[in-house]
Coordinates of C-alpha atoms and ligand atoms in Angstrom, one line a residue:
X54 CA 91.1 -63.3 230.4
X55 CA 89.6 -65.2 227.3
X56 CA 87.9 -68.4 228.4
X57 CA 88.6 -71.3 227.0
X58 CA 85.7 -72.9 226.8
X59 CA 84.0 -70.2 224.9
X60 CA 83.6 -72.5 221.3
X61 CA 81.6 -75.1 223.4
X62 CA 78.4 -72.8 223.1
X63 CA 76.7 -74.9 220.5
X64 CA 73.7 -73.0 220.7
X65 CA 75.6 -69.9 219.2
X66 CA 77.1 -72.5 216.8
X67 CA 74.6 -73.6 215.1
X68 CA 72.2 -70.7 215.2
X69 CA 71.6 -70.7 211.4
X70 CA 71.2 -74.7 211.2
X71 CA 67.2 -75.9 212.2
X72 CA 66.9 -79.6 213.1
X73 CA 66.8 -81.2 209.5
X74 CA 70.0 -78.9 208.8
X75 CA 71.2 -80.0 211.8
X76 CA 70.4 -84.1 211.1
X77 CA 71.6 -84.0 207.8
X78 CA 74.9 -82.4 209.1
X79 CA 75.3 -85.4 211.9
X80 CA 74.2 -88.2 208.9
X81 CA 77.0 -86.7 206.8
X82 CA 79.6 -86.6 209.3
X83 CA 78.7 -89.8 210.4
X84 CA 78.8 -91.2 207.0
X85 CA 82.6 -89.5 206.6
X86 CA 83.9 -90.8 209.5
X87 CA 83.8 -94.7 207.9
X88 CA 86.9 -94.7 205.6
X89 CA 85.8 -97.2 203.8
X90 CA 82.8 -95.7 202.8
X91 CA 84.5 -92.7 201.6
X92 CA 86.9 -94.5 199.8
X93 CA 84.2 -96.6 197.9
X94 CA 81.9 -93.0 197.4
X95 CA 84.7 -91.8 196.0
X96 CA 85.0 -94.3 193.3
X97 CA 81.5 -94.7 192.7
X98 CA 80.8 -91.3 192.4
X99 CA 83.7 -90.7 190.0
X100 CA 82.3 -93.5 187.9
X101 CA 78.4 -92.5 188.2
X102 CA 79.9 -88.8 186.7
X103 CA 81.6 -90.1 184.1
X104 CA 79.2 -92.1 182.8
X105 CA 76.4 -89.8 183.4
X106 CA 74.1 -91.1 186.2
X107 CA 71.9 -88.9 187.4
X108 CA 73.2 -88.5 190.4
X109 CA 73.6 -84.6 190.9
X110 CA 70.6 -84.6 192.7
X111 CA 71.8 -86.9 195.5
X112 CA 75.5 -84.9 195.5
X113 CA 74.0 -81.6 196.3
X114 CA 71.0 -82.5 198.7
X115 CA 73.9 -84.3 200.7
X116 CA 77.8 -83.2 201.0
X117 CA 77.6 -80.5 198.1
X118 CA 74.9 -78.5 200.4
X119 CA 77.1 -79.1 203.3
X120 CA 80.1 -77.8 202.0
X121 CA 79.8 -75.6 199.2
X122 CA 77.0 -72.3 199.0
X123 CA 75.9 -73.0 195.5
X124 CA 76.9 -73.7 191.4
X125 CA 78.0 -69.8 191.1
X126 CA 77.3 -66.6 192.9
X127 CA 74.3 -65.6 193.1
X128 CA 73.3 -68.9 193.8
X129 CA 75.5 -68.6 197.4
X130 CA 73.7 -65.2 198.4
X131 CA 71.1 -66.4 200.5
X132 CA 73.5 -68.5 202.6
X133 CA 76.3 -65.6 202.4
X134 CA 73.2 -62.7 203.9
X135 CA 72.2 -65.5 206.1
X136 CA 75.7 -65.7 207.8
X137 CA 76.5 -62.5 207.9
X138 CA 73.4 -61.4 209.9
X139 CA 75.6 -63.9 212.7
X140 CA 78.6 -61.4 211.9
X141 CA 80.3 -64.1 209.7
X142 CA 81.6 -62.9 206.2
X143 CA 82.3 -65.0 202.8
X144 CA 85.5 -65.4 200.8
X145 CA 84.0 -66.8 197.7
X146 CA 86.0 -69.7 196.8
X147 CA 85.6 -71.0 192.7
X148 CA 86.6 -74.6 193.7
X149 CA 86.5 -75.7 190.1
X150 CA 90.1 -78.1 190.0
X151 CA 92.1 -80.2 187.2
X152 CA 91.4 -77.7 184.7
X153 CA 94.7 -77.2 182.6
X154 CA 93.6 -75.0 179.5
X155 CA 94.1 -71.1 178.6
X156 CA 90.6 -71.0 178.4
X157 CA 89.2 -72.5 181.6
X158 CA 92.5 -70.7 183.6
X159 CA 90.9 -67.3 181.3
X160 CA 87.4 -68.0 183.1
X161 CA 88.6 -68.6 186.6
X162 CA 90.2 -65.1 186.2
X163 CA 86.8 -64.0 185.1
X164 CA 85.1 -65.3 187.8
X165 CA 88.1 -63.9 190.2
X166 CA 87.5 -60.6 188.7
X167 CA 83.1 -60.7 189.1
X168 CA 84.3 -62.1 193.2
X169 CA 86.0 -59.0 193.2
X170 CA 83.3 -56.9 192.4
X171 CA 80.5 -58.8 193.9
X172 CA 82.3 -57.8 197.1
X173 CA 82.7 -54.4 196.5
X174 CA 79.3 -54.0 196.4
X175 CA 78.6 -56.5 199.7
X176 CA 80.2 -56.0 202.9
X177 CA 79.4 -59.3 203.7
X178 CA 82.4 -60.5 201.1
X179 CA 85.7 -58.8 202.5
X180 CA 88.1 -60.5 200.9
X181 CA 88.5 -62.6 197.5
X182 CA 90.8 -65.9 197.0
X183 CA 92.5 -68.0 194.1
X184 CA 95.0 -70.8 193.6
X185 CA 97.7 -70.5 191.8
X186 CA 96.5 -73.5 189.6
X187 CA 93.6 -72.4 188.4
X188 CA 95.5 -69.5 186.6
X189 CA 98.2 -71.3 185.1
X190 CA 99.4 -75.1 184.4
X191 CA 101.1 -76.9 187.4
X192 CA 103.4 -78.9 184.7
X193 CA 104.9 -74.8 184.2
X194 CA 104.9 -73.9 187.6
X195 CA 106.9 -76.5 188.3
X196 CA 109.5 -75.5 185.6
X197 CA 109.5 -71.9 186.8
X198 CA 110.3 -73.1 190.5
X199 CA 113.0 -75.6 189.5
X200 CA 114.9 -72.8 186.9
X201 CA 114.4 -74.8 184.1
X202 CA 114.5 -72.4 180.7
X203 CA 111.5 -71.7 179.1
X204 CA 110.7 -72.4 175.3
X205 CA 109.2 -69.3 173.5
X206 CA 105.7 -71.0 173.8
X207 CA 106.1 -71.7 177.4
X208 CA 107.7 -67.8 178.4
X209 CA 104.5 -66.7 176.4
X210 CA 102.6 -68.8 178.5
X211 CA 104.1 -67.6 181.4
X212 CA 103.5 -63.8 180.9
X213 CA 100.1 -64.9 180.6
X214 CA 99.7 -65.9 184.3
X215 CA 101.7 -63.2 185.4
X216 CA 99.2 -61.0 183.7
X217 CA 96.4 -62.8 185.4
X218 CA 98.3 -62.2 189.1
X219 CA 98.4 -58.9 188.0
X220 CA 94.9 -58.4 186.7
X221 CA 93.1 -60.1 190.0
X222 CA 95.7 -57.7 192.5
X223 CA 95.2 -54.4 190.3
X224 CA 91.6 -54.6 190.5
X225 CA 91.5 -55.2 194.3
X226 CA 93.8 -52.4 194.9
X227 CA 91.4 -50.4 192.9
X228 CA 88.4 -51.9 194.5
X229 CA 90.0 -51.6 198.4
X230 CA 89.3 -55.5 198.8
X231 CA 91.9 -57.9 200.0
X232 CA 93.1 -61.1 197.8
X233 CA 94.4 -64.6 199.7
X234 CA 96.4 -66.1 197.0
X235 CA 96.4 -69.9 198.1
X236 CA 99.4 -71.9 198.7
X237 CA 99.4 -75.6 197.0
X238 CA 102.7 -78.0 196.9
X239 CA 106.2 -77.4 197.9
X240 CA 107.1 -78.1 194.1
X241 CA 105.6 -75.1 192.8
X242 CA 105.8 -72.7 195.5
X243 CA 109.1 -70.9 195.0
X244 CA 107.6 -69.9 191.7
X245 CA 104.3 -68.5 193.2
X246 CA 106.1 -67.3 196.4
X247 CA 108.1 -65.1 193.7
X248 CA 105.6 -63.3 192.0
X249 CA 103.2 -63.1 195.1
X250 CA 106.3 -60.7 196.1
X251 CA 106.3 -59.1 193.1
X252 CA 102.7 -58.6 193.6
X253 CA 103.1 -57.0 197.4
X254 CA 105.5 -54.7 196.6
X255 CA 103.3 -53.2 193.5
X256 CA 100.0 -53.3 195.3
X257 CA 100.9 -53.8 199.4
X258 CA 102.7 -49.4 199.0
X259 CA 99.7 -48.5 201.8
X260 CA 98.1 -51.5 203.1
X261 CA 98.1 -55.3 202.3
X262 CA 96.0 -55.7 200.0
X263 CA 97.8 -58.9 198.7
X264 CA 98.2 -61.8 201.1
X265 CA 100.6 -65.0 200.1
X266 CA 100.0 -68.0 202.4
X267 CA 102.4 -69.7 205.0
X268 CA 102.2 -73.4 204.8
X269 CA 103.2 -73.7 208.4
X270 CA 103.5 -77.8 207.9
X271 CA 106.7 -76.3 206.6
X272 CA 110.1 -76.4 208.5
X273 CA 111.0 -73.3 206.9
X274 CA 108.6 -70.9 206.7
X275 CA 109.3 -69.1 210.0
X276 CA 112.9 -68.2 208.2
X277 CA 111.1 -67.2 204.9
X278 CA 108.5 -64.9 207.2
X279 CA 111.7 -63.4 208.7
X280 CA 113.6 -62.8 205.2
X281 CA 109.8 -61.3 203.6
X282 CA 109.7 -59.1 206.4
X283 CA 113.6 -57.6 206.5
X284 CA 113.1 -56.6 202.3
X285 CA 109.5 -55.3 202.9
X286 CA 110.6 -53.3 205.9
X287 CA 114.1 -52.2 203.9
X288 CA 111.6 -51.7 200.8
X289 CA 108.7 -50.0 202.3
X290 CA 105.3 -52.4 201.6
X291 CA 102.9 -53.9 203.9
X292 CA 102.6 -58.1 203.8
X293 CA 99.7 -60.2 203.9
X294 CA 99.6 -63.2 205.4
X295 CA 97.1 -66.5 205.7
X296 CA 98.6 -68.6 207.7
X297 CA 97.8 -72.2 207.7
X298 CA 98.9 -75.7 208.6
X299 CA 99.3 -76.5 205.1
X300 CA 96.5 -79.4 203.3
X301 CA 99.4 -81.7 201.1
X302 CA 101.4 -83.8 203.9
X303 CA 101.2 -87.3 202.6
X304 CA 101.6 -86.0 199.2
X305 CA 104.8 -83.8 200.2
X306 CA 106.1 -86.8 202.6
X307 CA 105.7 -89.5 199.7
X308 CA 107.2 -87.5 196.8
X309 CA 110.1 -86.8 199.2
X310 CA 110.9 -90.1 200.2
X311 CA 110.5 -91.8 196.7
X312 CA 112.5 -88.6 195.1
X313 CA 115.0 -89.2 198.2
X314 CA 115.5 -85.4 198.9
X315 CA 114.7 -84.5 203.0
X316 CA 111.0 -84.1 203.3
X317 CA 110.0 -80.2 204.0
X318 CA 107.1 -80.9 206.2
X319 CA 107.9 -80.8 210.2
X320 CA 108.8 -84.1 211.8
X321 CA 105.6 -84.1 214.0
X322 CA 102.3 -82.7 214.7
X323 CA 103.6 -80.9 217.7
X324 CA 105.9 -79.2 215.7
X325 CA 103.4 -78.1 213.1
X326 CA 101.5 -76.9 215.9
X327 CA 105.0 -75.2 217.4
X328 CA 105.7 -73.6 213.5
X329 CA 102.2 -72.3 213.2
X330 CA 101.6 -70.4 216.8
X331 CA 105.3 -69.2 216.6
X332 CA 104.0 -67.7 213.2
X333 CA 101.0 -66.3 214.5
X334 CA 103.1 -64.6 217.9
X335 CA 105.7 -63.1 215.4
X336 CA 103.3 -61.6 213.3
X337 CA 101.2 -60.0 215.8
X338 CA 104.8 -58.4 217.0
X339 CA 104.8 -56.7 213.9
X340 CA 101.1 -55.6 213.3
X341 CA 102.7 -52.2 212.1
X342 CA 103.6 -54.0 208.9
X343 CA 101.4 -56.9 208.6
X344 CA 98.2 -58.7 208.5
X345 CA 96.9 -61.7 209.5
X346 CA 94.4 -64.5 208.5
X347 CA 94.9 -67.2 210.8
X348 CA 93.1 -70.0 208.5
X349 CA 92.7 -72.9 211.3
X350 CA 90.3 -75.3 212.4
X351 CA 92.6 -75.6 215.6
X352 CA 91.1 -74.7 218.8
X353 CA 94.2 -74.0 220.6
X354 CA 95.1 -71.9 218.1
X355 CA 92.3 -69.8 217.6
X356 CA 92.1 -69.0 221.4
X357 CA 95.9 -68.3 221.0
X358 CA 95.4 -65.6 218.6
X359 CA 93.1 -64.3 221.0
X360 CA 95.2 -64.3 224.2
X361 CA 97.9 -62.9 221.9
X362 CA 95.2 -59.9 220.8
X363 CA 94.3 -59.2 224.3
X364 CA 97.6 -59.3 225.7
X365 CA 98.3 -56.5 223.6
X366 CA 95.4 -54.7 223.9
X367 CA 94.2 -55.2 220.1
X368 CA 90.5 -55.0 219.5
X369 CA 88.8 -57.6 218.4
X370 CA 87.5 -56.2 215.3
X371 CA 91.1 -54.9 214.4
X372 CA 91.0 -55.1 210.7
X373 CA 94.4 -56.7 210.7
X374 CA 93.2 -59.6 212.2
X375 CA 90.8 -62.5 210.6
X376 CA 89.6 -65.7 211.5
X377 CA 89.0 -68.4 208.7
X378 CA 87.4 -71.6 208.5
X379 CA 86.2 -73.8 205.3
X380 CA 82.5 -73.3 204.7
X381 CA 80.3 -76.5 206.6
X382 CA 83.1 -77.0 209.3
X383 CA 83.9 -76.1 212.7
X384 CA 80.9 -73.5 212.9
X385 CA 81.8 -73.3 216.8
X386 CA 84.9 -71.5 216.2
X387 CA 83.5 -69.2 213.5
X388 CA 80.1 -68.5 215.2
X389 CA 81.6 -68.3 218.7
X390 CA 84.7 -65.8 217.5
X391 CA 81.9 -63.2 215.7
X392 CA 79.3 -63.4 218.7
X393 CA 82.1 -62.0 220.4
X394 CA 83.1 -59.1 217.4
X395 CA 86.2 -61.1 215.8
X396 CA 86.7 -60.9 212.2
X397 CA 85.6 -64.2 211.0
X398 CA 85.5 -65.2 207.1
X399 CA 84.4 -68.7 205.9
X400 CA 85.7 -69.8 202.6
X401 CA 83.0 -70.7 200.9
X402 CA 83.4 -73.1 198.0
X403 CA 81.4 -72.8 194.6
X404 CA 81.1 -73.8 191.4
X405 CA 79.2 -76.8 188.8
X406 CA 78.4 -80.0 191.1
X407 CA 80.6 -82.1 188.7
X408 CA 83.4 -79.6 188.7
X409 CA 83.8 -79.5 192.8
X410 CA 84.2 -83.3 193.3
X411 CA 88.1 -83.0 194.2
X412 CA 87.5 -80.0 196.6
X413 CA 84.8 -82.4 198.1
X414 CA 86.3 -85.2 197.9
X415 CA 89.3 -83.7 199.8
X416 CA 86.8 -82.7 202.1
X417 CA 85.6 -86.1 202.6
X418 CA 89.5 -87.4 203.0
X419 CA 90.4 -85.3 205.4
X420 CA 87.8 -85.6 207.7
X421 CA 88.6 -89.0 207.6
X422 CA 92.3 -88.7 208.3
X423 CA 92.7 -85.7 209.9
X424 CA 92.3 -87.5 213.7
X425 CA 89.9 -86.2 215.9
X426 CA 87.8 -83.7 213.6
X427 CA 84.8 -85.3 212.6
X428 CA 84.4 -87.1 216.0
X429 CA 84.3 -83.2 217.2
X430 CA 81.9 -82.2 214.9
X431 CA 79.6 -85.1 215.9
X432 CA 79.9 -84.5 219.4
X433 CA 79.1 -80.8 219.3
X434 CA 76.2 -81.8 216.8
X435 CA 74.5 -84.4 219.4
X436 CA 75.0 -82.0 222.0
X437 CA 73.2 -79.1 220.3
X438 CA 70.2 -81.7 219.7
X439 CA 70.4 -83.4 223.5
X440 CA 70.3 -79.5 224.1
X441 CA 67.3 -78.3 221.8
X442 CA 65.3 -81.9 223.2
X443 CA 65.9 -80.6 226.7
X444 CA 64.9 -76.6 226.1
Ligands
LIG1180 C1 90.3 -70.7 205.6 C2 91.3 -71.8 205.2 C3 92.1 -71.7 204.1 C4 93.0 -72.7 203.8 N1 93.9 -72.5 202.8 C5 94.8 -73.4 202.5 C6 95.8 -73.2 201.5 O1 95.9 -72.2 200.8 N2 96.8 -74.1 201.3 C7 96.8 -75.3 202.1 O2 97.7 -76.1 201.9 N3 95.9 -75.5 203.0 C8 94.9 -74.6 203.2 N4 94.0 -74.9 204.2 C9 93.9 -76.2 204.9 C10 94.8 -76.2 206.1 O3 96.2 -76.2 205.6 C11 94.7 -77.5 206.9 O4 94.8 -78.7 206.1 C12 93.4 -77.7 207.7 O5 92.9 -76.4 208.0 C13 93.7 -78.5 208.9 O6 94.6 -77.8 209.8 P1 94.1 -77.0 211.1 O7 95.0 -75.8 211.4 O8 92.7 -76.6 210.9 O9 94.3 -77.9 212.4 P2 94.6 -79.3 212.9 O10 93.5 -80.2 212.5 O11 95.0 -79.2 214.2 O12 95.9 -79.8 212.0 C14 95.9 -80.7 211.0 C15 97.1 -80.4 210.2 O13 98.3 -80.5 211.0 C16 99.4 -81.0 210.1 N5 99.8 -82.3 210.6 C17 99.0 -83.4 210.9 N6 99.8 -84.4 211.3 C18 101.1 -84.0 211.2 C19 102.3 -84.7 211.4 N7 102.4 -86.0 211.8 N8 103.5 -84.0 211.2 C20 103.4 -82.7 210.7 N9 102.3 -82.0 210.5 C21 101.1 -82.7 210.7 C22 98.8 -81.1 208.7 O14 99.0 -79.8 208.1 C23 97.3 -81.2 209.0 O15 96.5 -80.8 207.9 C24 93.1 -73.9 204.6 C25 92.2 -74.0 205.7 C26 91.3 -73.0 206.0 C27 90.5 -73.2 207.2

């Protein structure tokens, strides 16, 4: 029987945090909870930036160290050994965003590639991860998904990020490490969804290797997890799945409405939450065939996927099953799951302080928005230090 009331251990929690770690995590979440705060941070710090402030320091001793492990890999080690001695892996995340040249989409496959072997050579990095966008303009994408014809220039262009999909899954095939390729707006994602296919059936012959990702905000991803399934069972390859709730709503429900075309997120949060553990119970009815990484901050959902593994008598380390949480939030799911043996991966975000502003940003947003979060992480924080003032 799992107990649900297991993530409420916040000694196991925050095991790696000491007290200052520990205030400057309740300061921060504190300061994020007060929209209007964020909202004026956010367009102070985009002004000190451009104009050159010196305000790096101030970024990185506050939300840069919360959320991200460092400016580039080595730099993340430390916190990447110190997590995994608590059974919790890295996925190396190069959150570098808004870049729209050949050359900076050439160095993120670089850095892809380095991830790749970087984790050959640690067991503490599993699994490697990139976005779509950050090997290829959004502007093409977005022809490619809507079947507009491609100029010479622009099919050129296009082989180019095929060959960098290619390139990134090759090398983990020939490394044995597994790639999440990220999903981002509805407006693109035919075209990715299409070549992550293409991708599976070269590289997914005797295990998933690739993963795509399930936006599970979506109305219709249960029917495209169904369709993937029937051609990779008639064609003989394994699929890959991180599923998620999906990070774009308001952006998907406003394009929708002022395009006036039916909006392709679920009509309510109960039905998001419906979509996503219906995902999560059909996948683990076909383990045979697929993997999961159940990317969720959700509690229900996390102790879900664990009724679901112990109903079936699946281990908890099975390697077909991971956990996944974003670096610097909701430690009592990740650290809770690997005290008890679960897979567990944190996405851990890197990259230059200047260059990660959106990804924190976002950060910042949504633990503004998203209701209830950071009024969790600030109670489980006061706890831990009510607890470590009583012990
Ligand atoms: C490891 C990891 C990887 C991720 N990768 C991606 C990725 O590749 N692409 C991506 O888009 N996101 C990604 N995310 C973010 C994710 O999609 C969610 O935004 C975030 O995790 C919050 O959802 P939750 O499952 O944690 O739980 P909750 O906090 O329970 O759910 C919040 C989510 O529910 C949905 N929702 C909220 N209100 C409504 C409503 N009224 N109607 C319908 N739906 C609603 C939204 O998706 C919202 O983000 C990732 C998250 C993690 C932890």
């Amino acid at each position: 029987m799992i107990n649900r009331n297991t993530f409420d251990d916040t000694k196991i929690a925050f095991s790696l945090k000491n007290d200052s770690e520990l205030e400057r995590a309740y300061f921060l979440f504190k300061m994020i909870s007060v929209e209007p705060l964020v909202r004026i941070g956010k367009v102070a710090t985009n002004f000190a930036i451009k104009a050159n402030l010196p305000i790096e320091g101030l970024i990185r001793a506050t939300v840069f160290d919360h959320f991200c492990g460092g400016v580039n890999e080595e730099d993340c080690l430390p916190v990447i050994n110190k997590m995994y001695e608590k059974g919790v892996s890295s996925v190396l995340d190069y959150s570098v965003e808004g870049k729209e040249s050949e050359k900076e989409f050439d160095n993120a496959l670089k850095t892809v590639l380095n991830i790749i072997e970087f984790a050959k050579a640690l067991d503490a990095i599993p699994i490697a991860v990139f976005k779509p966008s950050g090997f290829g303009r959004f502007k093409l994408y977005e022809k490619k998904n809507n079947g507009v014809d491609l100029n010479a220039d622009e099919l050129k262009e296009w082989e180019r990020v095929e060959a960098r999909f290619e390139a990134v899954c090759k090398k983990a095939k020939a490394y044995d490490v597994a790639v999440l390729i990220d999903a981002e707006e509805s407006w693109i994602q035919d075209a990715v969804d299409a070549l992550v296919t293409k991708m599976m059936k070269i590289y997914n012959t005797e295990k998933p290797i690739v993963f795509n990702t399930l936006q599970m905000y979506r109305h219709d991803r249960m029917a495209f997890l169904k369709k993937e399934h029937a051609m990779a069972k008639r064609e003989g390859y394994y699929l890959g799945y991180k599923l998620v709730r999906g990070a774009y709503m308001e952006k998907e429900n406003d394009r929708a409405k002022e395009k006036k075309y039916e909006s392709p997120i679920c009509k309510s949060k109960q039905a998001t939450d419906e979509n996503f553990n219906d995902a999560l119970q059909y996948m683990i009815n076909h383990l045979d065939c697929m993997s999961i990484f159940a990317g969720t901050h959700n509690e229900n959902s996390s102790y879900l996927l664990m009724e679901l593994m112990e109903e079936k008598h699946i281990l908890n380390n099975d390697p077909r099953i991971w956990f996944g949480q974003l670096y610097g939030m909701s430690d009592h799911i990740s650290f809770n799951l690997s005290h008890l043996g679960y897979n567990v991966a944190k996405y851990m975000p890197f990259g230059p302080v200047k260059d990660v502003m959106p990804y924190l940003i976002r950060r910042a947003e949504e633990n503004t928005s998203v209701a209830g979060q950071t009024g969790r992480e600030l109670a489980l924080i006061k706890k831990e230090k009510e607890r470590r003032k009583n012990a």
